[in-house]
């Protein structure tokens, strides 16, 4: 067991060191949701009335509503950022070094996933702290109970990034991932508006939102932030995480073939 | 026991054949140069040897372990220097090597002792605390070779390790690796430069997915310089 734990520690530490060396990445990861929280939400507060829905027990401001969605946004973007860095690693060759280890490949990928999820959680907590500084708070216990939800959602979205990185062959193709994965996932979810609002506009869009794993990740975080467990969201998120991890491990199977440069 | 043994290895990218029935043996303590022009199939062969891809055709053994049936045992006996630099530029040499040691399950004092020994072997110990970014190309390569030696592999693979280096660095690294082979490691050195091959070296010439020659460099060169023989062989195969 020791080699497994040693490699886990080393890979997570390397991800952390890489993150520390990229301060602008940390700032960018925080600026994005903060702009949504402080600018977008202020503008939409008047336009969007939020009725009382679980887990909230009273009327809430729009800012309060979108905080879990913005935590999800951080996890989603960080998952994709990790995916981008994996594609970069592959082009630069350092991925070969990792995959050349005698440890099982699935374990190495899980270690990578653990590293990127740890970074995501750190960023989400930094965002929650800044949001609290602006008066957008959750119950004190919520900051503790949200941790497992962030972990599960982070693993699910990180696994999606891992899966994409196994299929996206070149960095240049990554813009497509942004357009076809991140934005539809984010906007077709309950991150910015409750699903019943979406149902008023379009039953079809509502159905798509309800199937979107990101919706369930956001709802898992939302309930956890209020000390509650949304079992449906939990089941969906865990299921999606398992499927994405399984597909990512398959995507990195050497039998699928990808020698890279031909020489 | 042989260091590296390949038999009947083939690989295709769709309709294109990258390797066609390739087979050769690198004995223990032997320096084997894999010589081939660009596009010969060297990198595909390295991808198979390092299990970045697998092929159902043929058999590859590393220190007696079949890479298809015992991949973890085979990889544990393999040290690899890829053509692209794979050091993390923001980390020190020691941090880079510590990370790699962990990927092989090594940690703590034993890992640090192995790092010291490997760096010392490559005359790099005094640079252990320097960031990889601060090293010149030759020293980065030495650090990578030291890293590949950390887990005391039986076989060392180097994929065109002197690309982009100046003449002095090329010569120094070529000599270092010949010394490693003399110490008992089996070395497979891929190159397209004939001046990196010594007369006594085992030489395999790969061209257009097939092996054109397999023997000592002296025997293959015969009565002409190796470069001329290489050009005539690969030219004749066109």
CSV table of C-alpha atoms in Angstrom, one decimal:
chain,number,residue,atom,x,y,z
A,1,UNK,CA,0.0,0.0,0.0
A,2,UNK,CA,2.9,2.3,0.7
A,3,UNK,CA,3.9,3.0,-2.9
A,4,UNK,CA,0.3,4.0,-3.7
A,5,UNK,CA,0.2,6.5,-0.9
A,6,UNK,CA,3.6,7.8,-1.7
A,7,UNK,CA,2.6,8.4,-5.3
A,8,UNK,CA,-0.7,10.0,-4.2
A,9,UNK,CA,1.1,12.4,-1.9
A,10,UNK,CA,3.7,13.3,-4.6
A,11,UNK,CA,1.2,13.9,-7.4
A,12,UNK,CA,-1.1,16.0,-5.2
A,13,UNK,CA,1.9,18.0,-3.9
A,14,UNK,CA,3.1,18.6,-7.5
A,15,UNK,CA,-0.4,19.9,-8.5
A,16,UNK,CA,-0.3,22.2,-5.4
A,17,UNK,CA,3.2,23.5,-6.2
A,18,UNK,CA,2.2,24.0,-9.8
A,19,UNK,CA,-0.9,26.0,-8.6
A,20,UNK,CA,1.2,28.1,-6.3
A,21,UNK,CA,3.5,28.9,-9.2
A,22,UNK,CA,0.6,30.1,-11.2
A,23,UNK,CA,-0.9,32.9,-9.0
A,24,UNK,CA,-2.7,34.4,-11.9
A,25,UNK,CA,-4.6,31.2,-12.3
A,26,UNK,CA,-5.8,31.5,-8.7
A,27,UNK,CA,-6.8,35.1,-9.2
A,28,UNK,CA,-8.6,34.4,-12.5
A,29,UNK,CA,-10.4,31.5,-10.9
A,30,UNK,CA,-11.8,33.9,-8.2
A,31,UNK,CA,-12.4,36.9,-10.4
A,32,UNK,CA,-14.8,35.0,-12.7
A,33,UNK,CA,-17.4,34.0,-10.0
A,34,UNK,CA,-16.9,37.3,-8.1
A,35,UNK,CA,-17.9,39.3,-11.2
A,36,UNK,CA,-21.0,37.1,-11.5
A,37,UNK,CA,-21.8,37.6,-7.8
A,38,UNK,CA,-21.1,41.3,-7.5
A,39,UNK,CA,-22.0,42.6,-10.9
A,40,UNK,CA,-24.3,40.2,-12.7
A,41,UNK,CA,-26.3,39.3,-9.6
A,42,UNK,CA,-26.8,43.0,-8.7
A,43,UNK,CA,-28.2,43.7,-12.1
A,44,UNK,CA,-30.5,40.6,-12.1
A,45,UNK,CA,-31.7,40.9,-8.6
A,46,UNK,CA,-34.5,43.1,-9.7
A,47,UNK,CA,-35.4,41.1,-12.7
A,48,UNK,CA,-35.4,37.6,-11.1
A,49,UNK,CA,-37.6,37.1,-8.0
A,50,UNK,CA,-36.8,33.9,-6.2
A,51,UNK,CA,-39.6,32.3,-4.3
A,52,UNK,CA,-39.1,30.2,-1.2
A,53,UNK,CA,-37.7,26.8,-2.4
A,54,UNK,CA,-35.7,24.1,-0.5
A,55,UNK,CA,-33.3,24.3,1.2
A,56,UNK,CA,-34.1,28.0,1.9
A,57,UNK,CA,-36.6,28.7,4.6
A,58,UNK,CA,-37.3,32.3,3.7
A,59,UNK,CA,-37.0,34.7,0.9
A,60,UNK,CA,-33.4,35.1,-0.2
A,61,UNK,CA,-31.5,37.5,-2.3
A,62,UNK,CA,-30.4,36.5,-5.8
A,63,UNK,CA,-26.8,36.7,-4.6
A,64,UNK,CA,-27.5,34.1,-2.0
A,65,UNK,CA,-29.1,31.9,-4.6
A,66,UNK,CA,-26.2,31.9,-7.0
A,67,UNK,CA,-23.4,31.3,-4.5
A,68,UNK,CA,-23.7,27.4,-4.8
A,69,UNK,CA,-23.8,27.7,-8.6
A,70,UNK,CA,-20.7,29.9,-8.6
A,71,UNK,CA,-18.9,27.3,-6.4
A,72,UNK,CA,-19.9,24.8,-9.0
A,73,UNK,CA,-18.6,27.2,-11.7
A,74,UNK,CA,-15.2,27.2,-9.9
A,75,UNK,CA,-15.1,23.4,-9.8
A,76,UNK,CA,-16.2,23.2,-13.5
A,77,UNK,CA,-13.7,25.6,-14.8
A,78,UNK,CA,-10.9,24.2,-12.6
A,79,UNK,CA,-11.8,20.7,-13.9
A,80,UNK,CA,-11.5,21.9,-17.4
A,81,UNK,CA,-8.3,23.8,-16.6
A,82,UNK,CA,-6.8,20.6,-15.3
A,83,UNK,CA,-7.9,18.9,-18.4
A,84,UNK,CA,-6.1,21.6,-20.5
A,85,UNK,CA,-3.0,21.1,-18.4
A,86,UNK,CA,-3.1,17.4,-19.0
A,87,UNK,CA,-3.3,17.9,-22.8
A,88,UNK,CA,-0.4,20.3,-22.4
A,89,UNK,CA,1.5,17.8,-20.3
A,90,UNK,CA,0.9,15.2,-23.0
A,91,UNK,CA,2.2,17.5,-25.8
A,92,UNK,CA,5.2,18.5,-23.6
A,93,UNK,CA,6.0,14.9,-22.7
A,94,UNK,CA,5.6,15.0,-18.9
A,95,UNK,CA,2.5,12.9,-19.1
A,96,UNK,CA,4.7,10.1,-20.5
A,97,UNK,CA,6.7,10.3,-17.3
A,98,UNK,CA,3.6,9.8,-15.2
A,99,UNK,CA,2.2,7.0,-17.4
A,100,UNK,CA,5.6,5.2,-17.4
A,101,UNK,CA,5.3,4.5,-13.7
A,102,UNK,CA,5.0,0.9,-12.7
A,103,UNK,CA,1.9,1.7,-10.6
A,104,UNK,CA,-1.5,0.9,-12.2
A,105,UNK,CA,-2.6,3.5,-14.7
A,106,UNK,CA,-6.0,3.9,-13.1
A,107,UNK,CA,-4.4,4.8,-9.8
A,108,UNK,CA,-2.1,7.4,-11.4
A,109,UNK,CA,-5.2,9.0,-13.0
A,110,UNK,CA,-7.1,8.9,-9.7
A,111,UNK,CA,-4.1,10.7,-8.1
A,112,UNK,CA,-4.2,13.4,-10.7
A,113,UNK,CA,-7.9,13.8,-10.1
A,114,UNK,CA,-7.4,14.0,-6.4
A,115,UNK,CA,-4.8,16.7,-6.9
A,116,UNK,CA,-6.9,18.9,-9.2
A,117,UNK,CA,-10.0,18.4,-6.9
A,118,UNK,CA,-8.0,19.6,-3.9
A,119,UNK,CA,-7.1,22.7,-5.7
A,120,UNK,CA,-10.7,23.2,-6.8
A,121,UNK,CA,-11.9,22.9,-3.2
A,122,UNK,CA,-9.3,25.4,-2.0
A,123,UNK,CA,-10.5,27.9,-4.6
A,124,UNK,CA,-14.2,27.3,-3.7
A,125,UNK,CA,-13.5,28.1,0.0
A,126,UNK,CA,-11.6,31.2,-1.0
A,127,UNK,CA,-14.6,32.3,-3.0
A,128,UNK,CA,-17.0,31.5,-0.1
A,129,UNK,CA,-14.8,33.6,2.2
A,130,UNK,CA,-14.8,36.6,-0.1
A,131,UNK,CA,-18.5,36.3,-0.7
A,132,UNK,CA,-19.0,36.2,3.1
A,133,UNK,CA,-16.9,39.4,3.3
A,134,UNK,CA,-19.5,41.0,1.0
A,135,UNK,CA,-22.3,39.9,3.2
A,136,UNK,CA,-23.4,36.8,1.2
A,137,UNK,CA,-23.3,34.2,3.9
A,138,UNK,CA,-24.6,30.7,4.7
A,139,UNK,CA,-25.2,29.1,8.2
A,140,UNK,CA,-21.8,28.6,10.0
A,141,UNK,CA,-22.2,24.8,10.0
A,142,UNK,CA,-22.8,24.9,6.2
A,143,UNK,CA,-19.2,25.8,5.6
A,144,UNK,CA,-18.2,22.5,7.2
A,145,UNK,CA,-21.0,20.3,5.7
A,146,UNK,CA,-20.3,21.7,2.2
A,147,UNK,CA,-16.9,20.1,2.2
A,148,UNK,CA,-18.0,16.6,1.2
A,149,UNK,CA,-20.3,18.0,-1.4
A,150,UNK,CA,-17.5,20.1,-2.9
A,151,UNK,CA,-15.3,17.0,-2.9
A,152,UNK,CA,-17.9,14.8,-4.7
A,153,UNK,CA,-18.8,17.5,-7.2
A,154,UNK,CA,-15.1,18.4,-7.7
A,155,UNK,CA,-14.2,14.7,-8.4
A,156,UNK,CA,-17.1,14.4,-10.9
A,157,UNK,CA,-16.2,17.6,-12.8
A,158,UNK,CA,-12.4,16.8,-12.6
A,159,UNK,CA,-13.2,13.3,-14.0
A,160,UNK,CA,-15.1,14.9,-16.8
A,161,UNK,CA,-12.0,17.0,-17.5
A,162,UNK,CA,-9.8,13.9,-17.4
A,163,UNK,CA,-12.1,12.1,-19.8
A,164,UNK,CA,-12.1,15.1,-22.2
A,165,UNK,CA,-8.3,15.2,-22.0
A,166,UNK,CA,-8.0,11.6,-23.2
A,167,UNK,CA,-9.9,12.5,-26.4
A,168,UNK,CA,-8.8,16.1,-27.1
A,169,UNK,CA,-5.6,15.5,-29.0
A,170,UNK,CA,-4.3,19.0,-29.3
A,171,UNK,CA,-4.3,22.2,-27.3
A,172,UNK,CA,-5.8,24.1,-30.2
A,173,UNK,CA,-9.0,22.0,-30.0
A,174,UNK,CA,-9.6,23.1,-26.5
A,175,UNK,CA,-11.6,26.2,-27.5
A,176,UNK,CA,-14.2,23.7,-28.8
A,177,UNK,CA,-14.4,22.1,-25.3
A,178,UNK,CA,-15.1,25.5,-23.8
A,179,UNK,CA,-17.9,26.2,-26.3
A,180,UNK,CA,-19.5,22.8,-26.4
A,181,UNK,CA,-19.0,21.6,-22.8
A,182,UNK,CA,-18.4,24.3,-20.2
A,183,UNK,CA,-21.0,26.9,-21.4
A,184,UNK,CA,-23.9,24.6,-22.1
A,185,UNK,CA,-23.2,22.7,-18.8
A,186,UNK,CA,-23.2,25.9,-16.9
A,187,UNK,CA,-26.2,27.7,-18.5
A,188,UNK,CA,-28.3,24.6,-18.8
A,189,UNK,CA,-28.3,24.1,-15.0
A,190,UNK,CA,-29.8,25.4,-11.8
A,191,UNK,CA,-26.6,27.5,-11.2
A,192,UNK,CA,-28.2,30.9,-12.2
A,193,UNK,CA,-31.9,30.2,-12.0
A,194,UNK,CA,-34.1,27.6,-10.3
A,195,UNK,CA,-35.4,24.9,-12.6
A,196,UNK,CA,-39.0,25.8,-12.1
A,197,UNK,CA,-38.2,29.2,-13.7
A,198,UNK,CA,-36.7,27.3,-16.6
A,199,UNK,CA,-39.9,25.2,-16.8
A,200,UNK,CA,-42.0,28.3,-17.2
A,201,UNK,CA,-40.0,29.2,-20.4
A,202,UNK,CA,-39.4,25.8,-21.9
A,203,UNK,CA,-40.3,22.2,-20.8
A,204,UNK,CA,-37.6,20.9,-23.1
A,205,UNK,CA,-34.9,23.1,-21.7
A,206,UNK,CA,-36.1,22.2,-18.2
A,207,UNK,CA,-35.8,18.5,-19.0
A,208,UNK,CA,-32.2,19.0,-20.3
A,209,UNK,CA,-31.3,20.9,-17.2
A,210,UNK,CA,-32.7,18.2,-15.0
A,211,UNK,CA,-30.5,15.6,-16.8
A,212,UNK,CA,-27.4,17.8,-16.6
A,213,UNK,CA,-25.0,16.3,-14.0
A,214,UNK,CA,-23.8,19.9,-13.3
A,215,UNK,CA,-27.3,20.8,-12.1
A,216,UNK,CA,-27.1,18.0,-9.5
A,217,UNK,CA,-23.6,19.0,-8.5
A,218,UNK,CA,-24.9,22.5,-7.8
A,219,UNK,CA,-27.9,21.3,-5.9
A,220,UNK,CA,-25.7,19.0,-3.8
A,221,UNK,CA,-23.6,22.0,-2.9
A,222,UNK,CA,-26.7,24.2,-2.3
A,223,UNK,CA,-28.2,21.8,0.2
A,224,UNK,CA,-24.9,20.9,1.9
A,225,UNK,CA,-24.3,24.6,2.4
A,226,UNK,CA,-27.4,24.6,4.5
A,227,UNK,CA,-26.5,21.4,6.4
A,228,UNK,CA,-28.8,19.2,4.3
A,229,UNK,CA,-28.4,16.3,2.0
A,230,UNK,CA,-30.2,16.2,-1.4
A,231,UNK,CA,-30.2,12.4,-2.0
A,232,UNK,CA,-31.2,12.7,-5.6
A,233,UNK,CA,-28.4,15.1,-6.4
A,234,UNK,CA,-26.0,13.0,-4.4
A,235,UNK,CA,-26.9,9.8,-6.3
A,236,UNK,CA,-26.7,11.6,-9.7
A,237,UNK,CA,-23.4,13.2,-8.9
A,238,UNK,CA,-21.8,10.0,-7.6
A,239,UNK,CA,-23.1,8.1,-10.6
A,240,UNK,CA,-21.8,10.7,-13.1
A,241,UNK,CA,-18.4,10.7,-11.3
A,242,UNK,CA,-18.1,6.9,-11.5
A,243,UNK,CA,-19.1,6.9,-15.2
A,244,UNK,CA,-16.6,9.7,-16.0
A,245,UNK,CA,-13.8,8.1,-14.1
A,246,UNK,CA,-14.4,4.7,-15.8
A,247,UNK,CA,-14.5,6.3,-19.2
A,248,UNK,CA,-11.3,8.4,-18.5
A,249,UNK,CA,-9.4,5.2,-17.5
A,250,UNK,CA,-10.6,3.6,-20.7
A,251,UNK,CA,-9.6,6.7,-22.6
A,252,UNK,CA,-6.1,6.4,-21.3
A,253,UNK,CA,-5.8,2.6,-22.0
A,254,UNK,CA,-2.6,2.0,-23.9
A,255,UNK,CA,-4.3,-0.5,-26.1
A,256,UNK,CA,-6.4,2.4,-27.6
A,257,UNK,CA,-3.1,3.7,-29.0
A,258,UNK,CA,-1.6,7.1,-29.3
A,259,UNK,CA,2.1,7.1,-29.9
A,260,UNK,CA,2.2,10.8,-30.6
A,261,UNK,CA,5.0,12.1,-32.6
A,262,UNK,CA,6.1,9.7,-35.3
A,263,UNK,CA,9.8,9.3,-35.8
B,1,UNK,CA,19.2,-13.0,-19.1
B,2,UNK,CA,18.9,-10.4,-21.9
B,3,UNK,CA,18.2,-6.8,-21.0
B,4,UNK,CA,15.7,-6.2,-23.8
B,5,UNK,CA,14.3,-8.6,-26.3
B,6,UNK,CA,11.9,-7.9,-29.1
B,7,UNK,CA,10.4,-10.4,-31.5
B,8,UNK,CA,8.0,-10.0,-34.4
B,9,UNK,CA,6.8,-6.6,-33.3
B,10,UNK,CA,4.4,-4.8,-35.7
B,11,UNK,CA,2.3,-1.7,-35.3
B,12,UNK,CA,-0.1,0.1,-37.7
B,13,UNK,CA,-1.7,3.5,-37.7
B,14,UNK,CA,-4.8,2.6,-39.7
B,15,UNK,CA,-3.5,1.7,-43.2
B,16,UNK,CA,0.0,2.9,-42.5
B,17,UNK,CA,2.6,0.4,-41.2
B,18,UNK,CA,4.8,2.0,-38.6
B,19,UNK,CA,6.7,-1.1,-37.5
B,20,UNK,CA,6.9,-4.3,-39.5
B,21,UNK,CA,8.1,-7.5,-37.9
B,22,UNK,CA,10.8,-5.9,-35.8
B,23,UNK,CA,13.0,-8.0,-33.6
B,24,UNK,CA,16.3,-7.7,-31.9
B,25,UNK,CA,18.0,-8.3,-28.6
B,26,UNK,CA,20.0,-6.0,-26.4
B,27,UNK,CA,22.1,-8.1,-24.0
B,28,UNK,CA,23.0,-7.2,-20.4
B,29,UNK,CA,25.5,-4.4,-20.3
B,30,UNK,CA,25.4,-3.7,-24.0
B,31,UNK,CA,25.1,-0.3,-25.7
B,32,UNK,CA,22.7,-0.7,-28.6
B,33,UNK,CA,22.3,2.2,-31.0
B,34,UNK,CA,18.9,2.3,-32.8
B,35,UNK,CA,19.8,4.3,-35.9
B,36,UNK,CA,17.2,5.5,-38.3
B,37,UNK,CA,16.2,8.6,-40.3
B,38,UNK,CA,13.2,10.7,-39.3
B,39,UNK,CA,10.0,8.7,-39.8
B,40,UNK,CA,11.7,5.3,-39.5
B,41,UNK,CA,9.5,4.2,-36.7
B,42,UNK,CA,11.9,4.8,-33.7
B,43,UNK,CA,9.4,6.8,-31.7
B,44,UNK,CA,6.6,4.3,-32.3
B,45,UNK,CA,9.0,1.6,-31.1
B,46,UNK,CA,9.8,3.6,-28.0
B,47,UNK,CA,6.1,4.1,-27.3
B,48,UNK,CA,5.6,0.4,-27.4
B,49,UNK,CA,8.7,-0.2,-25.2
B,50,UNK,CA,7.4,2.2,-22.6
B,51,UNK,CA,3.9,0.9,-22.9
B,52,UNK,CA,2.4,4.2,-23.9
B,53,UNK,CA,0.7,2.1,-26.5
B,54,UNK,CA,0.4,-1.7,-26.8
B,55,UNK,CA,0.3,-4.0,-29.8
B,56,UNK,CA,-1.2,-7.4,-30.2
B,57,UNK,CA,1.6,-8.3,-32.6
B,58,UNK,CA,4.9,-9.5,-31.3
B,59,UNK,CA,6.5,-9.8,-28.0
B,60,UNK,CA,8.6,-7.4,-25.9
B,61,UNK,CA,10.6,-8.5,-22.8
B,62,UNK,CA,12.3,-6.1,-20.4
B,63,UNK,CA,14.7,-8.0,-18.1
B,64,UNK,CA,12.8,-11.2,-18.8
B,65,UNK,CA,9.4,-9.7,-18.1
B,66,UNK,CA,6.8,-9.7,-20.9
B,67,UNK,CA,5.5,-6.2,-21.1
B,68,UNK,CA,2.1,-7.4,-22.2
B,69,UNK,CA,1.7,-9.9,-19.4
B,70,UNK,CA,3.7,-8.3,-16.6
B,71,UNK,CA,3.6,-4.6,-17.4
B,72,UNK,CA,4.3,-3.4,-13.9
B,73,UNK,CA,7.4,-5.7,-13.4
B,74,UNK,CA,8.7,-4.7,-16.9
B,75,UNK,CA,8.2,-0.9,-16.3
B,76,UNK,CA,9.9,-1.2,-12.9
B,77,UNK,CA,13.0,-2.4,-14.7
B,78,UNK,CA,12.9,0.3,-17.3
B,79,UNK,CA,14.6,3.7,-17.1
B,80,UNK,CA,13.5,6.1,-19.9
B,81,UNK,CA,14.8,9.4,-21.2
B,82,UNK,CA,12.2,10.9,-23.6
B,83,UNK,CA,13.2,13.0,-26.5
B,84,UNK,CA,11.2,16.0,-25.1
B,85,UNK,CA,12.5,17.5,-21.9
B,86,UNK,CA,10.2,16.3,-19.1
B,87,UNK,CA,11.6,18.2,-16.1
B,88,UNK,CA,9.3,20.6,-14.3
B,89,UNK,CA,11.1,23.9,-14.9
B,90,UNK,CA,9.7,25.5,-11.7
B,91,UNK,CA,11.1,22.7,-9.4
B,92,UNK,CA,14.6,22.1,-8.4
B,93,UNK,CA,16.5,19.1,-9.7
B,94,UNK,CA,16.0,17.3,-6.4
B,95,UNK,CA,12.3,18.1,-6.3
B,96,UNK,CA,12.0,16.7,-9.9
B,97,UNK,CA,13.8,13.5,-8.9
B,98,UNK,CA,11.8,13.2,-5.7
B,99,UNK,CA,8.6,13.3,-7.6
B,100,UNK,CA,9.8,10.6,-10.0
B,101,UNK,CA,11.0,8.5,-7.1
B,102,UNK,CA,7.5,8.7,-5.6
B,103,UNK,CA,6.1,7.5,-8.9
B,104,UNK,CA,8.2,4.4,-8.4
B,105,UNK,CA,7.0,4.1,-4.8
B,106,UNK,CA,10.3,5.4,-3.3
B,107,UNK,CA,10.2,7.9,-0.4
B,108,UNK,CA,12.0,9.2,2.6
B,109,UNK,CA,15.7,8.7,3.3
B,110,UNK,CA,16.1,5.8,0.9
B,111,UNK,CA,14.7,7.9,-2.0
B,112,UNK,CA,17.1,10.8,-1.1
B,113,UNK,CA,20.0,8.4,-0.9
B,114,UNK,CA,19.1,7.0,-4.4
B,115,UNK,CA,18.8,10.6,-5.7
B,116,UNK,CA,22.2,11.5,-4.3
B,117,UNK,CA,23.8,8.4,-5.9
B,118,UNK,CA,22.2,9.0,-9.3
B,119,UNK,CA,23.1,12.6,-9.4
B,120,UNK,CA,26.6,11.8,-8.3
B,121,UNK,CA,26.9,9.2,-11.1
B,122,UNK,CA,26.0,12.0,-13.6
B,123,UNK,CA,28.3,14.6,-11.9
B,124,UNK,CA,25.2,16.6,-11.0
B,125,UNK,CA,25.1,16.4,-7.2
B,126,UNK,CA,26.2,20.0,-6.7
B,127,UNK,CA,23.3,21.2,-8.8
B,128,UNK,CA,20.6,19.3,-6.9
B,129,UNK,CA,19.3,22.5,-5.4
B,130,UNK,CA,19.1,24.5,-8.6
B,131,UNK,CA,15.8,25.0,-10.5
B,132,UNK,CA,15.6,23.1,-13.8
B,133,UNK,CA,15.0,26.3,-15.5
B,134,UNK,CA,18.5,27.6,-14.5
B,135,UNK,CA,20.3,24.6,-16.0
B,136,UNK,CA,21.7,24.5,-19.5
B,137,UNK,CA,20.5,21.9,-22.0
B,138,UNK,CA,23.3,19.5,-21.3
B,139,UNK,CA,22.8,19.6,-17.5
B,140,UNK,CA,19.0,19.2,-17.9
B,141,UNK,CA,19.7,16.0,-19.9
B,142,UNK,CA,22.1,14.8,-17.3
B,143,UNK,CA,19.4,15.4,-14.6
B,144,UNK,CA,17.0,13.4,-16.7
B,145,UNK,CA,19.4,10.5,-17.1
B,146,UNK,CA,20.0,10.6,-13.3
B,147,UNK,CA,16.3,10.5,-12.8
B,148,UNK,CA,16.0,7.5,-15.2
B,149,UNK,CA,18.6,5.7,-13.1
B,150,UNK,CA,17.0,6.3,-9.7
B,151,UNK,CA,15.2,3.0,-9.4
B,152,UNK,CA,18.2,1.1,-10.6
B,153,UNK,CA,16.7,-0.1,-13.9
B,154,UNK,CA,18.1,-3.1,-15.9
B,155,UNK,CA,17.4,-1.3,-19.2
B,156,UNK,CA,17.8,2.3,-20.1
B,157,UNK,CA,16.0,3.7,-23.1
B,158,UNK,CA,17.1,7.1,-24.5
B,159,UNK,CA,15.1,8.6,-27.4
B,160,UNK,CA,17.4,10.9,-29.3
B,161,UNK,CA,18.8,12.4,-26.1
B,162,UNK,CA,21.3,14.7,-27.7
B,163,UNK,CA,18.8,16.6,-29.9
B,164,UNK,CA,19.4,20.4,-29.4
B,165,UNK,CA,22.6,20.0,-27.5
B,166,UNK,CA,26.0,21.5,-28.4
B,167,UNK,CA,28.9,19.3,-29.5
B,168,UNK,CA,30.6,19.2,-26.1
B,169,UNK,CA,27.4,18.2,-24.3
B,170,UNK,CA,26.6,15.6,-26.9
B,171,UNK,CA,30.0,14.0,-26.5
B,172,UNK,CA,29.9,14.1,-22.7
B,173,UNK,CA,26.4,12.5,-22.5
B,174,UNK,CA,27.3,9.9,-25.1
B,175,UNK,CA,30.4,9.0,-23.1
B,176,UNK,CA,28.5,8.9,-19.8
B,177,UNK,CA,25.9,6.5,-21.2
B,178,UNK,CA,28.6,4.2,-22.7
B,179,UNK,CA,30.1,4.1,-19.2
B,180,UNK,CA,26.7,3.1,-17.7
B,181,UNK,CA,26.5,0.3,-20.2
B,182,UNK,CA,29.9,-0.9,-19.1
B,183,UNK,CA,28.6,-0.9,-15.6
B,184,UNK,CA,25.9,-3.6,-16.5
B,185,UNK,CA,22.9,-1.6,-17.7
B,186,UNK,CA,21.5,-2.5,-21.1
B,187,UNK,CA,21.1,0.7,-23.2
B,188,UNK,CA,19.0,1.3,-26.2
B,189,UNK,CA,20.0,4.7,-27.7
B,190,UNK,CA,17.8,6.0,-30.5
B,191,UNK,CA,19.5,8.4,-32.8
B,192,UNK,CA,19.8,9.5,-36.4
B,193,UNK,CA,23.4,10.7,-36.0
B,194,UNK,CA,26.1,8.1,-36.9
B,195,UNK,CA,28.9,9.9,-35.0
B,196,UNK,CA,27.2,8.9,-31.7
B,197,UNK,CA,27.8,5.3,-32.5
B,198,UNK,CA,31.2,3.6,-31.6
B,199,UNK,CA,32.6,0.8,-33.7
B,200,UNK,CA,32.1,-1.8,-30.9
B,201,UNK,CA,28.5,-0.8,-30.3
B,202,UNK,CA,25.6,-3.1,-31.1
B,203,UNK,CA,23.8,-1.3,-34.0
B,204,UNK,CA,20.3,-1.8,-35.3
B,205,UNK,CA,19.3,0.2,-38.4
B,206,UNK,CA,15.6,0.9,-38.8
B,207,UNK,CA,14.2,2.3,-41.9
B,208,UNK,CA,10.6,2.6,-43.1
B,209,UNK,CA,9.3,0.4,-40.3
B,210,UNK,CA,11.7,-2.5,-41.0
B,211,UNK,CA,15.2,-3.5,-39.7
B,212,UNK,CA,17.8,-3.2,-42.4
B,213,UNK,CA,20.8,-4.3,-40.4
B,214,UNK,CA,21.5,-5.8,-37.0
B,215,UNK,CA,25.1,-6.4,-35.7
B,216,UNK,CA,28.1,-4.5,-34.5
B,217,UNK,CA,28.7,-1.1,-36.0
B,218,UNK,CA,32.1,-2.2,-37.2
B,219,UNK,CA,30.6,-5.2,-39.1
B,220,UNK,CA,27.8,-3.2,-40.6
B,221,UNK,CA,30.0,-0.4,-41.7
B,222,UNK,CA,32.4,-2.9,-43.4
B,223,UNK,CA,35.0,-1.1,-45.6
B,224,UNK,CA,33.3,2.3,-45.5
B,225,UNK,CA,32.5,5.0,-42.9
B,226,UNK,CA,29.3,4.2,-41.0
B,227,UNK,CA,27.6,7.4,-42.3
B,228,UNK,CA,28.2,6.3,-45.9
B,229,UNK,CA,27.0,2.7,-45.2
B,230,UNK,CA,23.9,4.2,-43.4
B,231,UNK,CA,23.1,6.4,-46.4
B,232,UNK,CA,23.7,3.7,-48.9
B,233,UNK,CA,21.5,1.3,-46.9
B,234,UNK,CA,18.6,3.7,-46.4
B,235,UNK,CA,19.0,5.1,-49.9
B,236,UNK,CA,18.9,1.6,-51.4
B,237,UNK,CA,15.7,0.9,-49.5
B,238,UNK,CA,13.9,3.9,-51.1
